[in-house]
PDB file of C-alpha atoms and ligand atoms in Angstrom:
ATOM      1  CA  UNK A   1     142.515 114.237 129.017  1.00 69.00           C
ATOM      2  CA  UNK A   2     144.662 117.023 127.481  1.00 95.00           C
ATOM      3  CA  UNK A   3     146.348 115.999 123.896  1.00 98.00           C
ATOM      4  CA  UNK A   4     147.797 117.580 121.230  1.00 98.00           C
ATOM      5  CA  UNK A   5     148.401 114.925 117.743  1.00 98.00           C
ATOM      6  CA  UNK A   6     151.027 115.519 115.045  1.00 99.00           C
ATOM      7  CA  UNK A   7     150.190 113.526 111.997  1.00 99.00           C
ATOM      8  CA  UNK A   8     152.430 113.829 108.327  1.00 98.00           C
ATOM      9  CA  UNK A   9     153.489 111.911 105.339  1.00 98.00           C
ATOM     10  CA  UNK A  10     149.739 110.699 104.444  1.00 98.00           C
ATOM     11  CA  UNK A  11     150.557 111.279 100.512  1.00 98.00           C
ATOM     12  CA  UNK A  12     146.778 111.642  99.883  1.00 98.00           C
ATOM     13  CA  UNK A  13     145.903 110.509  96.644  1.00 98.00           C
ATOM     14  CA  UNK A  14     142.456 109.632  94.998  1.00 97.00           C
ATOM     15  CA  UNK A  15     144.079 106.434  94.024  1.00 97.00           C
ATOM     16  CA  UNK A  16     144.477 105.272  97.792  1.00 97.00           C
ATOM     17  CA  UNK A  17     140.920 105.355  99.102  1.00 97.00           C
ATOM     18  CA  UNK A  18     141.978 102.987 102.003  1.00 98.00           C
ATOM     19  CA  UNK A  19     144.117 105.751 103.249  1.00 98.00           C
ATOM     20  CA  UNK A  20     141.686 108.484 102.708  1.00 98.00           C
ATOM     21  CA  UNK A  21     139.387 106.363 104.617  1.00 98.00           C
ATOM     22  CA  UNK A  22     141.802 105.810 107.671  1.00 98.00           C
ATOM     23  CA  UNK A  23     142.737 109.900 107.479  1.00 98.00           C
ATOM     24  CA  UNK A  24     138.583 110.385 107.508  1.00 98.00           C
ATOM     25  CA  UNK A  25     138.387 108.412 111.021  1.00 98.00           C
ATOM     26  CA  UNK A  26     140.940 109.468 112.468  1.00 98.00           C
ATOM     27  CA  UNK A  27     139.186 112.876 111.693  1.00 98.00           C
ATOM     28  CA  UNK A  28     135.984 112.636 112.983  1.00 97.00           C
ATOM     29  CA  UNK A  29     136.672 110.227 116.024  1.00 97.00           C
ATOM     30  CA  UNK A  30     140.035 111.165 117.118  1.00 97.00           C
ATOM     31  CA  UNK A  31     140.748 114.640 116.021  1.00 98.00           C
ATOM     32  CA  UNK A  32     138.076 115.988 117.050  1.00 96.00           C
ATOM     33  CA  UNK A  33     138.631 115.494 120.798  1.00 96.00           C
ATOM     34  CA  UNK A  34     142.127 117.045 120.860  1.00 98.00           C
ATOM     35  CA  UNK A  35     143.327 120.430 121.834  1.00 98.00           C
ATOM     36  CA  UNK A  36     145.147 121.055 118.494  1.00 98.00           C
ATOM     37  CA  UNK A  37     146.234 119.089 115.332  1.00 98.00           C
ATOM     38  CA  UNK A  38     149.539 119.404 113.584  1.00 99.00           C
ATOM     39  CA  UNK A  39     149.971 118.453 109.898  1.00 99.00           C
ATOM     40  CA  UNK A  40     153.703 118.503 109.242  1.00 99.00           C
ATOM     41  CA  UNK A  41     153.587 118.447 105.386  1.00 98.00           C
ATOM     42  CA  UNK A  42     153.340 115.762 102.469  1.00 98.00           C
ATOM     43  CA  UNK A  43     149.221 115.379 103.888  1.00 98.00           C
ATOM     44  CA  UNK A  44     149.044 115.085  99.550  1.00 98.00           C
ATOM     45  CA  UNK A  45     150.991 113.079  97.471  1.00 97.00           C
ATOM     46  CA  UNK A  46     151.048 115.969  95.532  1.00 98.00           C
ATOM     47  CA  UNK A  47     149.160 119.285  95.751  1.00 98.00           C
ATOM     48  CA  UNK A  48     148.643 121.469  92.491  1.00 98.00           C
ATOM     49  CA  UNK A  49     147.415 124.199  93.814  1.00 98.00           C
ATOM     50  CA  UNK A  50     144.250 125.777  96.175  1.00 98.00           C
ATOM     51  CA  UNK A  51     142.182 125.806  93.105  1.00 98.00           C
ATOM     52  CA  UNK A  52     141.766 121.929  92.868  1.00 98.00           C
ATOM     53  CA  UNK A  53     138.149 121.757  93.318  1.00 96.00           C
ATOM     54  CA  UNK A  54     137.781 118.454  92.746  1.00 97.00           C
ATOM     55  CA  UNK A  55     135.449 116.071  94.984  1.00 98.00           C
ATOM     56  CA  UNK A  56     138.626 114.736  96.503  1.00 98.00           C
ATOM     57  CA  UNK A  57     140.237 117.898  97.564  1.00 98.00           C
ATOM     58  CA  UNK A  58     136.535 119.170  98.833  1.00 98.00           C
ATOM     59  CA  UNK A  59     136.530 116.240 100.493  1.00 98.00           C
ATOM     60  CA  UNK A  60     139.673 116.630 102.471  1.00 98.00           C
ATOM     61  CA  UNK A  61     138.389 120.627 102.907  1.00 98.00           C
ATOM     62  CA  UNK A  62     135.877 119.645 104.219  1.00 98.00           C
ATOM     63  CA  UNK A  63     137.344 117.335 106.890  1.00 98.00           C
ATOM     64  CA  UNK A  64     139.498 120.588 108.182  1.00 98.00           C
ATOM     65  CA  UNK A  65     136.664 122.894 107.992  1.00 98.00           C
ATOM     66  CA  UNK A  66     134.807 120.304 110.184  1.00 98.00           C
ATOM     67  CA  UNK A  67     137.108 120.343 112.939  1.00 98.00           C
ATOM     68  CA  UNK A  68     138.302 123.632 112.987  1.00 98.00           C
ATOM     69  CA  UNK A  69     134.391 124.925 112.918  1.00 98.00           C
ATOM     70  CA  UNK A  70     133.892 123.047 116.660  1.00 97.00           C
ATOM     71  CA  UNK A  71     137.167 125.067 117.556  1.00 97.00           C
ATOM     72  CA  UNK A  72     139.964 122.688 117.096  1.00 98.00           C
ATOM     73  CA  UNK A  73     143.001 124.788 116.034  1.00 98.00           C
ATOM     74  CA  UNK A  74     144.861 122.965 112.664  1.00 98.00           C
ATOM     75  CA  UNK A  75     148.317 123.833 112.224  1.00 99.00           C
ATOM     76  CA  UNK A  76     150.198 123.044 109.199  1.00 98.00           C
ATOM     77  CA  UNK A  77     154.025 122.752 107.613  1.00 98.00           C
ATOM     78  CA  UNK A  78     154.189 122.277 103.594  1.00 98.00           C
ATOM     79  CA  UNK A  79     156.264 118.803 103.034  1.00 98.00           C
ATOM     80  CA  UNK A  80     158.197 118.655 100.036  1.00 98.00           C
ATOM     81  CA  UNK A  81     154.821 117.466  97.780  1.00 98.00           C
ATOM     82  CA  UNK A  82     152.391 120.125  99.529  1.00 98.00           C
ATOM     83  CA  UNK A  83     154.435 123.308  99.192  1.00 98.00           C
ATOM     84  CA  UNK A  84     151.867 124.463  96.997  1.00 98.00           C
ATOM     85  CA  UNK A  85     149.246 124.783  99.814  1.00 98.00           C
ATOM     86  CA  UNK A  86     148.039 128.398 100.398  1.00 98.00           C
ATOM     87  CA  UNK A  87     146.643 131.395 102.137  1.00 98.00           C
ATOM     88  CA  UNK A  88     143.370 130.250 100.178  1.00 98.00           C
ATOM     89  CA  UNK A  89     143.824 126.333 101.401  1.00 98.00           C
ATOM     90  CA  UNK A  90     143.806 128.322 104.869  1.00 98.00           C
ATOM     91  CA  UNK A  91     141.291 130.143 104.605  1.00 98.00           C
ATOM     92  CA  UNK A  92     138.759 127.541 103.205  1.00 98.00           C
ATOM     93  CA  UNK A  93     139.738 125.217 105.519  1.00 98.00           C
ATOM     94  CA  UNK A  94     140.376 127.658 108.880  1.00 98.00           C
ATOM     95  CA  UNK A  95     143.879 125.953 109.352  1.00 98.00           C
ATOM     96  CA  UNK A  96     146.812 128.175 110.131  1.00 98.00           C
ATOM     97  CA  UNK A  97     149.974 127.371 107.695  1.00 98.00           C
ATOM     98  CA  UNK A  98     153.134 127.863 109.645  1.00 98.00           C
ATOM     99  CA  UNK A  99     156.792 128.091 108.455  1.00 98.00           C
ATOM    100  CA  UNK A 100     159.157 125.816 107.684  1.00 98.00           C
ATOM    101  CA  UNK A 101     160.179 125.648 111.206  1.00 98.00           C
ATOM    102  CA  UNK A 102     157.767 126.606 114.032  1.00 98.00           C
ATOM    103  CA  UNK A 103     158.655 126.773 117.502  1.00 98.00           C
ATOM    104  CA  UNK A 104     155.457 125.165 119.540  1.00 98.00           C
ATOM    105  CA  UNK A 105     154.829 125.189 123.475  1.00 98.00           C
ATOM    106  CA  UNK A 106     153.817 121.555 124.070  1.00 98.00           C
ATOM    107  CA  UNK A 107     152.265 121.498 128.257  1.00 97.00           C
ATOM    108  CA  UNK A 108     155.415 123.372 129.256  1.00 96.00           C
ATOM    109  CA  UNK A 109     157.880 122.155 126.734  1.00 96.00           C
ATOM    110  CA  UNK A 110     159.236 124.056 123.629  1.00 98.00           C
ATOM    111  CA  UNK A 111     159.883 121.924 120.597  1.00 98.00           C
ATOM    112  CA  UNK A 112     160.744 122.693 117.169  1.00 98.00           C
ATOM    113  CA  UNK A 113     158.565 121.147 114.665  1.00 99.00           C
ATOM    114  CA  UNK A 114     159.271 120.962 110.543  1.00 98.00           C
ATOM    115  CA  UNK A 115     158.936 118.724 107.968  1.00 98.00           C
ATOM    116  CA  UNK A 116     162.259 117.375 108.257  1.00 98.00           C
ATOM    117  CA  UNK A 117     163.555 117.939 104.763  1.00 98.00           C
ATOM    118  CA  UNK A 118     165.735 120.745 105.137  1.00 98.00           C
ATOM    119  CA  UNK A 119     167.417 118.485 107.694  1.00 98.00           C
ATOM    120  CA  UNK A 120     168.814 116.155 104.966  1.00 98.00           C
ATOM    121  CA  UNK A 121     171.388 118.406 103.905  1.00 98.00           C
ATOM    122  CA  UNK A 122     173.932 115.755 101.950  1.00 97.00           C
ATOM    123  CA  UNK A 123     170.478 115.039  99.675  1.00 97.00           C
ATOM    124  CA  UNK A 124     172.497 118.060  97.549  1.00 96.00           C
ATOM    125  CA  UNK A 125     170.355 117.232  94.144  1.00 96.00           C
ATOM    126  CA  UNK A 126     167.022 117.221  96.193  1.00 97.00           C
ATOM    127  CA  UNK A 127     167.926 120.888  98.098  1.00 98.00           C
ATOM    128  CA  UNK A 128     168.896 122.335  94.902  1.00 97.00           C
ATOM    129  CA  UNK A 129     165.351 120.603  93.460  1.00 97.00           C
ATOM    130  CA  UNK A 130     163.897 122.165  96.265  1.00 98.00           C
ATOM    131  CA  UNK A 131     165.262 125.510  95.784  1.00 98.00           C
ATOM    132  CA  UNK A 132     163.621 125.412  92.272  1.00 98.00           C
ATOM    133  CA  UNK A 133     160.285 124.802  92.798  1.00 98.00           C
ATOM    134  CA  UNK A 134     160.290 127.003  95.882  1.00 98.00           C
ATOM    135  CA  UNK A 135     160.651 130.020  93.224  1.00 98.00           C
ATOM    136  CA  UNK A 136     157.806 132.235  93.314  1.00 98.00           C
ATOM    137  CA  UNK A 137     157.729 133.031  89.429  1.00 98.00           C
ATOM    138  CA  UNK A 138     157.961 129.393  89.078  1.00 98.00           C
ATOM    139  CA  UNK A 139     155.157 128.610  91.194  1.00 98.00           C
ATOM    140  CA  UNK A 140     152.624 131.340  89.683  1.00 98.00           C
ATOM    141  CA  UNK A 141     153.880 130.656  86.363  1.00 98.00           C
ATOM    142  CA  UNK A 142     152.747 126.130  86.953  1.00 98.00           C
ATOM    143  CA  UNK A 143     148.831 127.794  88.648  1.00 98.00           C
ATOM    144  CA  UNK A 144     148.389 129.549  85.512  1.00 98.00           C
ATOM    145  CA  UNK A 145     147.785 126.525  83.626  1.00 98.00           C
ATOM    146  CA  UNK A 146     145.107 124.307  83.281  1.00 98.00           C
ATOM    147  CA  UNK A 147     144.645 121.861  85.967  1.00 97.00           C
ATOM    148  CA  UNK A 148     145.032 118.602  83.778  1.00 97.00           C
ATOM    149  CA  UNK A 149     148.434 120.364  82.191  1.00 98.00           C
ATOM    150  CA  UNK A 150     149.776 120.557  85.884  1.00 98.00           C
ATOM    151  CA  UNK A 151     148.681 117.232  86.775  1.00 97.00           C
ATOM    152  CA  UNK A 152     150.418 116.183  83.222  1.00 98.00           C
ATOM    153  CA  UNK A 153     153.375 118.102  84.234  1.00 98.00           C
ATOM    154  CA  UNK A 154     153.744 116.836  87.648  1.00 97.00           C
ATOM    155  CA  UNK A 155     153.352 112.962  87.014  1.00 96.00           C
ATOM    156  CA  UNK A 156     156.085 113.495  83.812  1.00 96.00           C
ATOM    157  CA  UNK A 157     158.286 115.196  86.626  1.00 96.00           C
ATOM    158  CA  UNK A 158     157.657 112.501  89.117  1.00 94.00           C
ATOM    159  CA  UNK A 159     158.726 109.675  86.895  1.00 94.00           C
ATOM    160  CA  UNK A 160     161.454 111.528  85.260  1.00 92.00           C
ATOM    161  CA  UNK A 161     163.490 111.817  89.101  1.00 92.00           C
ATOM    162  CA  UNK A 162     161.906 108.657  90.714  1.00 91.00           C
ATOM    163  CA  UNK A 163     165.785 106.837  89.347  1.00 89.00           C
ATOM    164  CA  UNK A 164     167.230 109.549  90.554  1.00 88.00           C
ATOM    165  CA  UNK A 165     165.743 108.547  93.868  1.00 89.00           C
ATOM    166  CA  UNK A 166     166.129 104.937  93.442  1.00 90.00           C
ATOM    167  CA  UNK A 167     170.061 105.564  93.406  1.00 92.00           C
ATOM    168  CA  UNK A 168     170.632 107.587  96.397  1.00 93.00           C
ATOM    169  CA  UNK A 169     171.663 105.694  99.435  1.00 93.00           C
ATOM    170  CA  UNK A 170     169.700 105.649 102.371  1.00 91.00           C
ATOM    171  CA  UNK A 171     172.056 107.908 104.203  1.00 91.00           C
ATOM    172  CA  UNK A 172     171.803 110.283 101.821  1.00 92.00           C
ATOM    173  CA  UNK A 173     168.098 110.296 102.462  1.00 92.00           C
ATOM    174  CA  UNK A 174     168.409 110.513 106.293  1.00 95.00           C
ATOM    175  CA  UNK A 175     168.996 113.568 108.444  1.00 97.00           C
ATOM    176  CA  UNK A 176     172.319 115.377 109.091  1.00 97.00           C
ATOM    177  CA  UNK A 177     173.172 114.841 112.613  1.00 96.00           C
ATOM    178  CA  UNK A 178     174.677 118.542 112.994  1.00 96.00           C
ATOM    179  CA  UNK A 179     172.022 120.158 111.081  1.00 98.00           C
ATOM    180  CA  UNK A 180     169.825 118.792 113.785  1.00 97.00           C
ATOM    181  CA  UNK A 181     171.901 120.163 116.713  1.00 96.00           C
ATOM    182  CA  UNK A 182     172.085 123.267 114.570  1.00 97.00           C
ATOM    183  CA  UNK A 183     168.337 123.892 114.319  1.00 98.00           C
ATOM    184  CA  UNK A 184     167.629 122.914 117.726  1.00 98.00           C
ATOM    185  CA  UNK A 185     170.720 125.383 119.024  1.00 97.00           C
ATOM    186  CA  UNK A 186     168.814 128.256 116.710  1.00 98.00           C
ATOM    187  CA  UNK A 187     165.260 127.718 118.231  1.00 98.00           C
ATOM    188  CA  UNK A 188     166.919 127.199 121.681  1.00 98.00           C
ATOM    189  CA  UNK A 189     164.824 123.723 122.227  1.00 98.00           C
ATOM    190  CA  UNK A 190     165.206 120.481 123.236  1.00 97.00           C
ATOM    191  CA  UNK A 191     162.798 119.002 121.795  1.00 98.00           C
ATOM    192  CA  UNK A 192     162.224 118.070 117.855  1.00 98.00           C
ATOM    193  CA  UNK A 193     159.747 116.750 115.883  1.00 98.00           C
ATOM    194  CA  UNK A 194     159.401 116.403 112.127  1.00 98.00           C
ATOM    195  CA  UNK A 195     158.614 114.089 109.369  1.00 98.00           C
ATOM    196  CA  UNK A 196     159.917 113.246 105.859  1.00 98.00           C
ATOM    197  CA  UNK A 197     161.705 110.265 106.301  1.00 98.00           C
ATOM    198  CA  UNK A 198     159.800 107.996 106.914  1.00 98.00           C
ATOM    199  CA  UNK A 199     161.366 106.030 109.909  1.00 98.00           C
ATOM    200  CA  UNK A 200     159.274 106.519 113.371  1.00 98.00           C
ATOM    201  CA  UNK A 201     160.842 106.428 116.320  1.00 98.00           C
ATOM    202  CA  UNK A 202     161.968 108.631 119.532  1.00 98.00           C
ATOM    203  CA  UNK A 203     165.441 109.436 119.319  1.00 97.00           C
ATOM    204  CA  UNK A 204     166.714 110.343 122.951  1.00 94.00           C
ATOM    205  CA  UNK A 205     170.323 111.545 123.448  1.00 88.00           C
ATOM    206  CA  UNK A 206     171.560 111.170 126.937  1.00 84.00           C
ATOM    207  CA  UNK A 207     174.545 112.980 126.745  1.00 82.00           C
ATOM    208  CA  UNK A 208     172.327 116.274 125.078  1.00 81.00           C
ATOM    209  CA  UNK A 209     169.166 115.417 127.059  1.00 88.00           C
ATOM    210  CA  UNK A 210     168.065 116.031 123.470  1.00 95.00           C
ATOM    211  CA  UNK A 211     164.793 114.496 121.940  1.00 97.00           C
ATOM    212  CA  UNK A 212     164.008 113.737 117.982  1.00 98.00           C
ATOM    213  CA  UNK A 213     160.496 112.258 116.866  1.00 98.00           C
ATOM    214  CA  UNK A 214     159.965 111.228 114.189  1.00 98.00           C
ATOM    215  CA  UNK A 215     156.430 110.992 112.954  1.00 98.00           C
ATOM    216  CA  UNK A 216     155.812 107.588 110.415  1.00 98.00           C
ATOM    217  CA  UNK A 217     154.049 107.461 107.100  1.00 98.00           C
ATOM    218  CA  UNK A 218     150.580 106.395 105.945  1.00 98.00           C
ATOM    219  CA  UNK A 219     151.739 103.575 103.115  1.00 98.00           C
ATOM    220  CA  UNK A 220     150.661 100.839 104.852  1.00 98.00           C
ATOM    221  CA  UNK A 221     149.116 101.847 108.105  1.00 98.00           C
ATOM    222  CA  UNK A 222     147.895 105.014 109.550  1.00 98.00           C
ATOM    223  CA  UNK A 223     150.838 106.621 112.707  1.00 98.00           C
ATOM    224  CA  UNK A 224     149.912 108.927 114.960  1.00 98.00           C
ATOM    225  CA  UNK A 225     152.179 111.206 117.850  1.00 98.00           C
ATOM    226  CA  UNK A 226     150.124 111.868 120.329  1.00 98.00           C
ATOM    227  CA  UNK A 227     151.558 114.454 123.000  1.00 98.00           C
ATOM    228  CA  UNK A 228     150.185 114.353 126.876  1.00 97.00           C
ATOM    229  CA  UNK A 229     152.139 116.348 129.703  1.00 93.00           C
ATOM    230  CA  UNK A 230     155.730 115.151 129.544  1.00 87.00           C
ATOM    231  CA  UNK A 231     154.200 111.856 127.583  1.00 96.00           C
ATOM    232  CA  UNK A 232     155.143 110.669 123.861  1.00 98.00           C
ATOM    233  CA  UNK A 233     153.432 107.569 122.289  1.00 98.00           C
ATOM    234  CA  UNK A 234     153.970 107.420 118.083  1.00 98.00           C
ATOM    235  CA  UNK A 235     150.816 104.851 117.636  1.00 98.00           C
ATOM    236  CA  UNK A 236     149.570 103.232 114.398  1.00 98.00           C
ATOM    237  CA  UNK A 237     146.184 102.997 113.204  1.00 98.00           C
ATOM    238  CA  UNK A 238     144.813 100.206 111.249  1.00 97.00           C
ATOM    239  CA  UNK A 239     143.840 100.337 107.051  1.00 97.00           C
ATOM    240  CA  UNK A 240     139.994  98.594 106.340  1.00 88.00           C
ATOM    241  CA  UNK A 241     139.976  97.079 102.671  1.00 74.00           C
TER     242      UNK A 241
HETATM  243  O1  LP5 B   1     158.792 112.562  98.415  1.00 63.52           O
HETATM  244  P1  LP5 B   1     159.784 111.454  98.336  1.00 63.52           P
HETATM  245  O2  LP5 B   1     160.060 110.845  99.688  1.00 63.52           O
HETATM  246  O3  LP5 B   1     159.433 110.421  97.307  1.00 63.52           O
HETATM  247  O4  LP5 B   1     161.163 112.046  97.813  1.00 63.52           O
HETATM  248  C1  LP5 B   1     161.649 113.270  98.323  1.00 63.52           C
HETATM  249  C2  LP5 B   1     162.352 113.995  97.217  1.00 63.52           C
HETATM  250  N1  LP5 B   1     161.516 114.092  96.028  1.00 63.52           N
HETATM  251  C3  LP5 B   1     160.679 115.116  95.804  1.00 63.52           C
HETATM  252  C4  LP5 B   1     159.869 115.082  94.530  1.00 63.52           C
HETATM  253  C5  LP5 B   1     158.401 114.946  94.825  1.00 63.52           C
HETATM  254  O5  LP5 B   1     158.140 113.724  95.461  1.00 63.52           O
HETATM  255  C6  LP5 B   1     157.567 114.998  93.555  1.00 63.52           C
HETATM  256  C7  LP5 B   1     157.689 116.302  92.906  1.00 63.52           C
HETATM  257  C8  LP5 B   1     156.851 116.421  91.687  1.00 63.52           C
HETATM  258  C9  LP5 B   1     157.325 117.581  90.894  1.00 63.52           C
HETATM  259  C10 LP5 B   1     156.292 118.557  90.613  1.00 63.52           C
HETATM  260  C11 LP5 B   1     156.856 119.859  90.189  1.00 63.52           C
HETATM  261  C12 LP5 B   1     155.805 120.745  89.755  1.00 63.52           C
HETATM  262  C13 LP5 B   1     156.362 122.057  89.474  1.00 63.52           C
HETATM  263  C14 LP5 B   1     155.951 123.049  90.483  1.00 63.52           C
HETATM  264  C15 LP5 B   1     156.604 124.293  90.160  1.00 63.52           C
HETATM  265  C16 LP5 B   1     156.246 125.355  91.042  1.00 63.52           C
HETATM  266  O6  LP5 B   1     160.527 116.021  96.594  1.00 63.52           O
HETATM  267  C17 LP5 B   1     163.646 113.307  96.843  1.00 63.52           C
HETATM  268  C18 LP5 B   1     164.481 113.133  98.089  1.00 63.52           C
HETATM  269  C19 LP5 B   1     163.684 112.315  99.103  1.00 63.52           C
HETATM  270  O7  LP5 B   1     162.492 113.030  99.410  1.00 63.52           O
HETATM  271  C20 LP5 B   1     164.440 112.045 100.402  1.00 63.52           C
HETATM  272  O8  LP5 B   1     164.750 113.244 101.071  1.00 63.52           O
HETATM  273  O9  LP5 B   1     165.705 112.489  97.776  1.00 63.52           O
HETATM  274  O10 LP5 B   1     164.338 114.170  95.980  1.00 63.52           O
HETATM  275  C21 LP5 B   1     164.512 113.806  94.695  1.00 63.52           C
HETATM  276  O11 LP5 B   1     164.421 112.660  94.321  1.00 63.52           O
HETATM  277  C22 LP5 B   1     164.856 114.957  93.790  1.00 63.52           C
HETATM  278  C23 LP5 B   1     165.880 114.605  92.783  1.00 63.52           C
HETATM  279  O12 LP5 B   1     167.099 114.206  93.384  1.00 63.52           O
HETATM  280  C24 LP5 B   1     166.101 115.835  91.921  1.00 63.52           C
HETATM  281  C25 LP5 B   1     166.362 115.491  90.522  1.00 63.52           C
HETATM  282  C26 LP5 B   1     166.580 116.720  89.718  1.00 63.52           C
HETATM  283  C27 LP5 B   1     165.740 116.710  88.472  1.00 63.52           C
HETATM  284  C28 LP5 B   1     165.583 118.056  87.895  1.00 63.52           C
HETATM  285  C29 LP5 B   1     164.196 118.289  87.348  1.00 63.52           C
HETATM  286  C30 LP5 B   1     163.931 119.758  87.181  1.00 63.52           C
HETATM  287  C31 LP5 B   1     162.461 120.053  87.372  1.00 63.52           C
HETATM  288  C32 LP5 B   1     162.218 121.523  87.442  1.00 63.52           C
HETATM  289  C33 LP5 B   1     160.818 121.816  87.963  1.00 63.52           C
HETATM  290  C34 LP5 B   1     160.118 122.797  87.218  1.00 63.52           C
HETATM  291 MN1   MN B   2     158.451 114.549 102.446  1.00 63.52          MN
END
């Protein structure tokens, strides 16, 4: 059977070995008998750069290299904690990074696919955040130091905006209705699937004929989209502690 799964918002971390574990099965029993594999960003709770050689970011390597060796094509988006994933990343791993928005032919049917962030255009203070750390000087500037000094940096950063975070509403935090339209009107789709904010579902507007997905998180579960001709089922897949 011909299907194509769209996975994001994993926030790998070495601290959360029960969803490394789940991302490791899914992997080498499910991935592996698809016809391609999209990553739509945040796959790390935070990435510092292509030169983590550590055994957790070989490990995770090595789970791309393994699938894209038996000829499984990887796709993947940054998310808003994995922009720092590379042209060496891509090459280690034989995944192809695409850009922020990606126009994919799914059995027949165009759809968009991001990581959703951009969407959320009233998050002002996160888009200008954004903007930031998207600066190329900026970003050699943080690889040039030594990996604990990033890791230092990043965890300082984190806590310093997490009540920045904690006051936004959820609105704020949600897409912009129009800035959806928008995006779709600019690829010429009807179809849309991205990430980010962590609320699954299939969004259908009948007056548009218009479709959303949204892909779920890997906090307490592991959620899969898995695409079949003109068939859309957002799954979950169970933690082992
Ligand atoms: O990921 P999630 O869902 O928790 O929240 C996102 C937005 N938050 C982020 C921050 C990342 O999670 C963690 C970033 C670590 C920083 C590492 C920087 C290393 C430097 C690299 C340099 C190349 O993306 C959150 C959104 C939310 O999604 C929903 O959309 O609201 O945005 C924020 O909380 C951002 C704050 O609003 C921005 C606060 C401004 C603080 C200014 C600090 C300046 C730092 C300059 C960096 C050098
Ligand atoms: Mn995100």
């Amino acid at each position: 059977m011909q299907k194509t799964l769209f996975i994001s918002d994993l926030h790998l971390t070495p601290t959360r070995p029960d969803i490394t574990d789940c991302f490791m099965r899914f992997m080498q029993n499910e991935a592996i008998e698809c016809d391609a594999l999209y990553v739509l960003g945040d796959l790390f709770d935070f990435w510092i750069g292509d030169d983590d050689d550590s055994p957790f970011a070989r490990q995770i390597k090595q789970a791309f290299k393994h699938l894209t060796d038996q000829g499984i094509p990887c796709y993947f988006t940054c998310g808003n904690r994995d922009f720092l994933v590379g042209k060496r990343f891509a090459k280690q791993t034989g995944i192809t990074l695409l850009p922020d928005e990606h126009v994919v032919d799914l059995y027949g049917r165009r759809a968009v696919v991001l990581h959703g962030d951009t969407l959320c255009t009233q998050d002002e203070r996160y888009l200008e955040f954004r903007a930031k750390v998207h600066q190329p000087w900026l970003q050699r500037l943080f690889k040039c130091l030594p990996m604990f000094v990033r890791r230092k940096l990043v965890a300082r950063i984190q806590s310093d905006i997490r009540q920045d975070k904690q006051q936004k509403s959820m609105d704020i935090m949600d897409v912009t209705p129009s800035e959806v339209v928008n995006v779709m009107h600019r690829h010429q789709v009807d179809l849309m699937i991205h990430g980010h904010t962590h609320r699954p579902n299939i969004h259908q507007n009948t007056d548009s004929s218009q479709t959303r997905i949204v892909l779920g998180d890997w906090f307490e579960q592991g959620s899969v989209l898995i695409v079949k001709h003109n068939d859309f089922q957002l799954e979950q897949r169970e933690f082992f502690h």
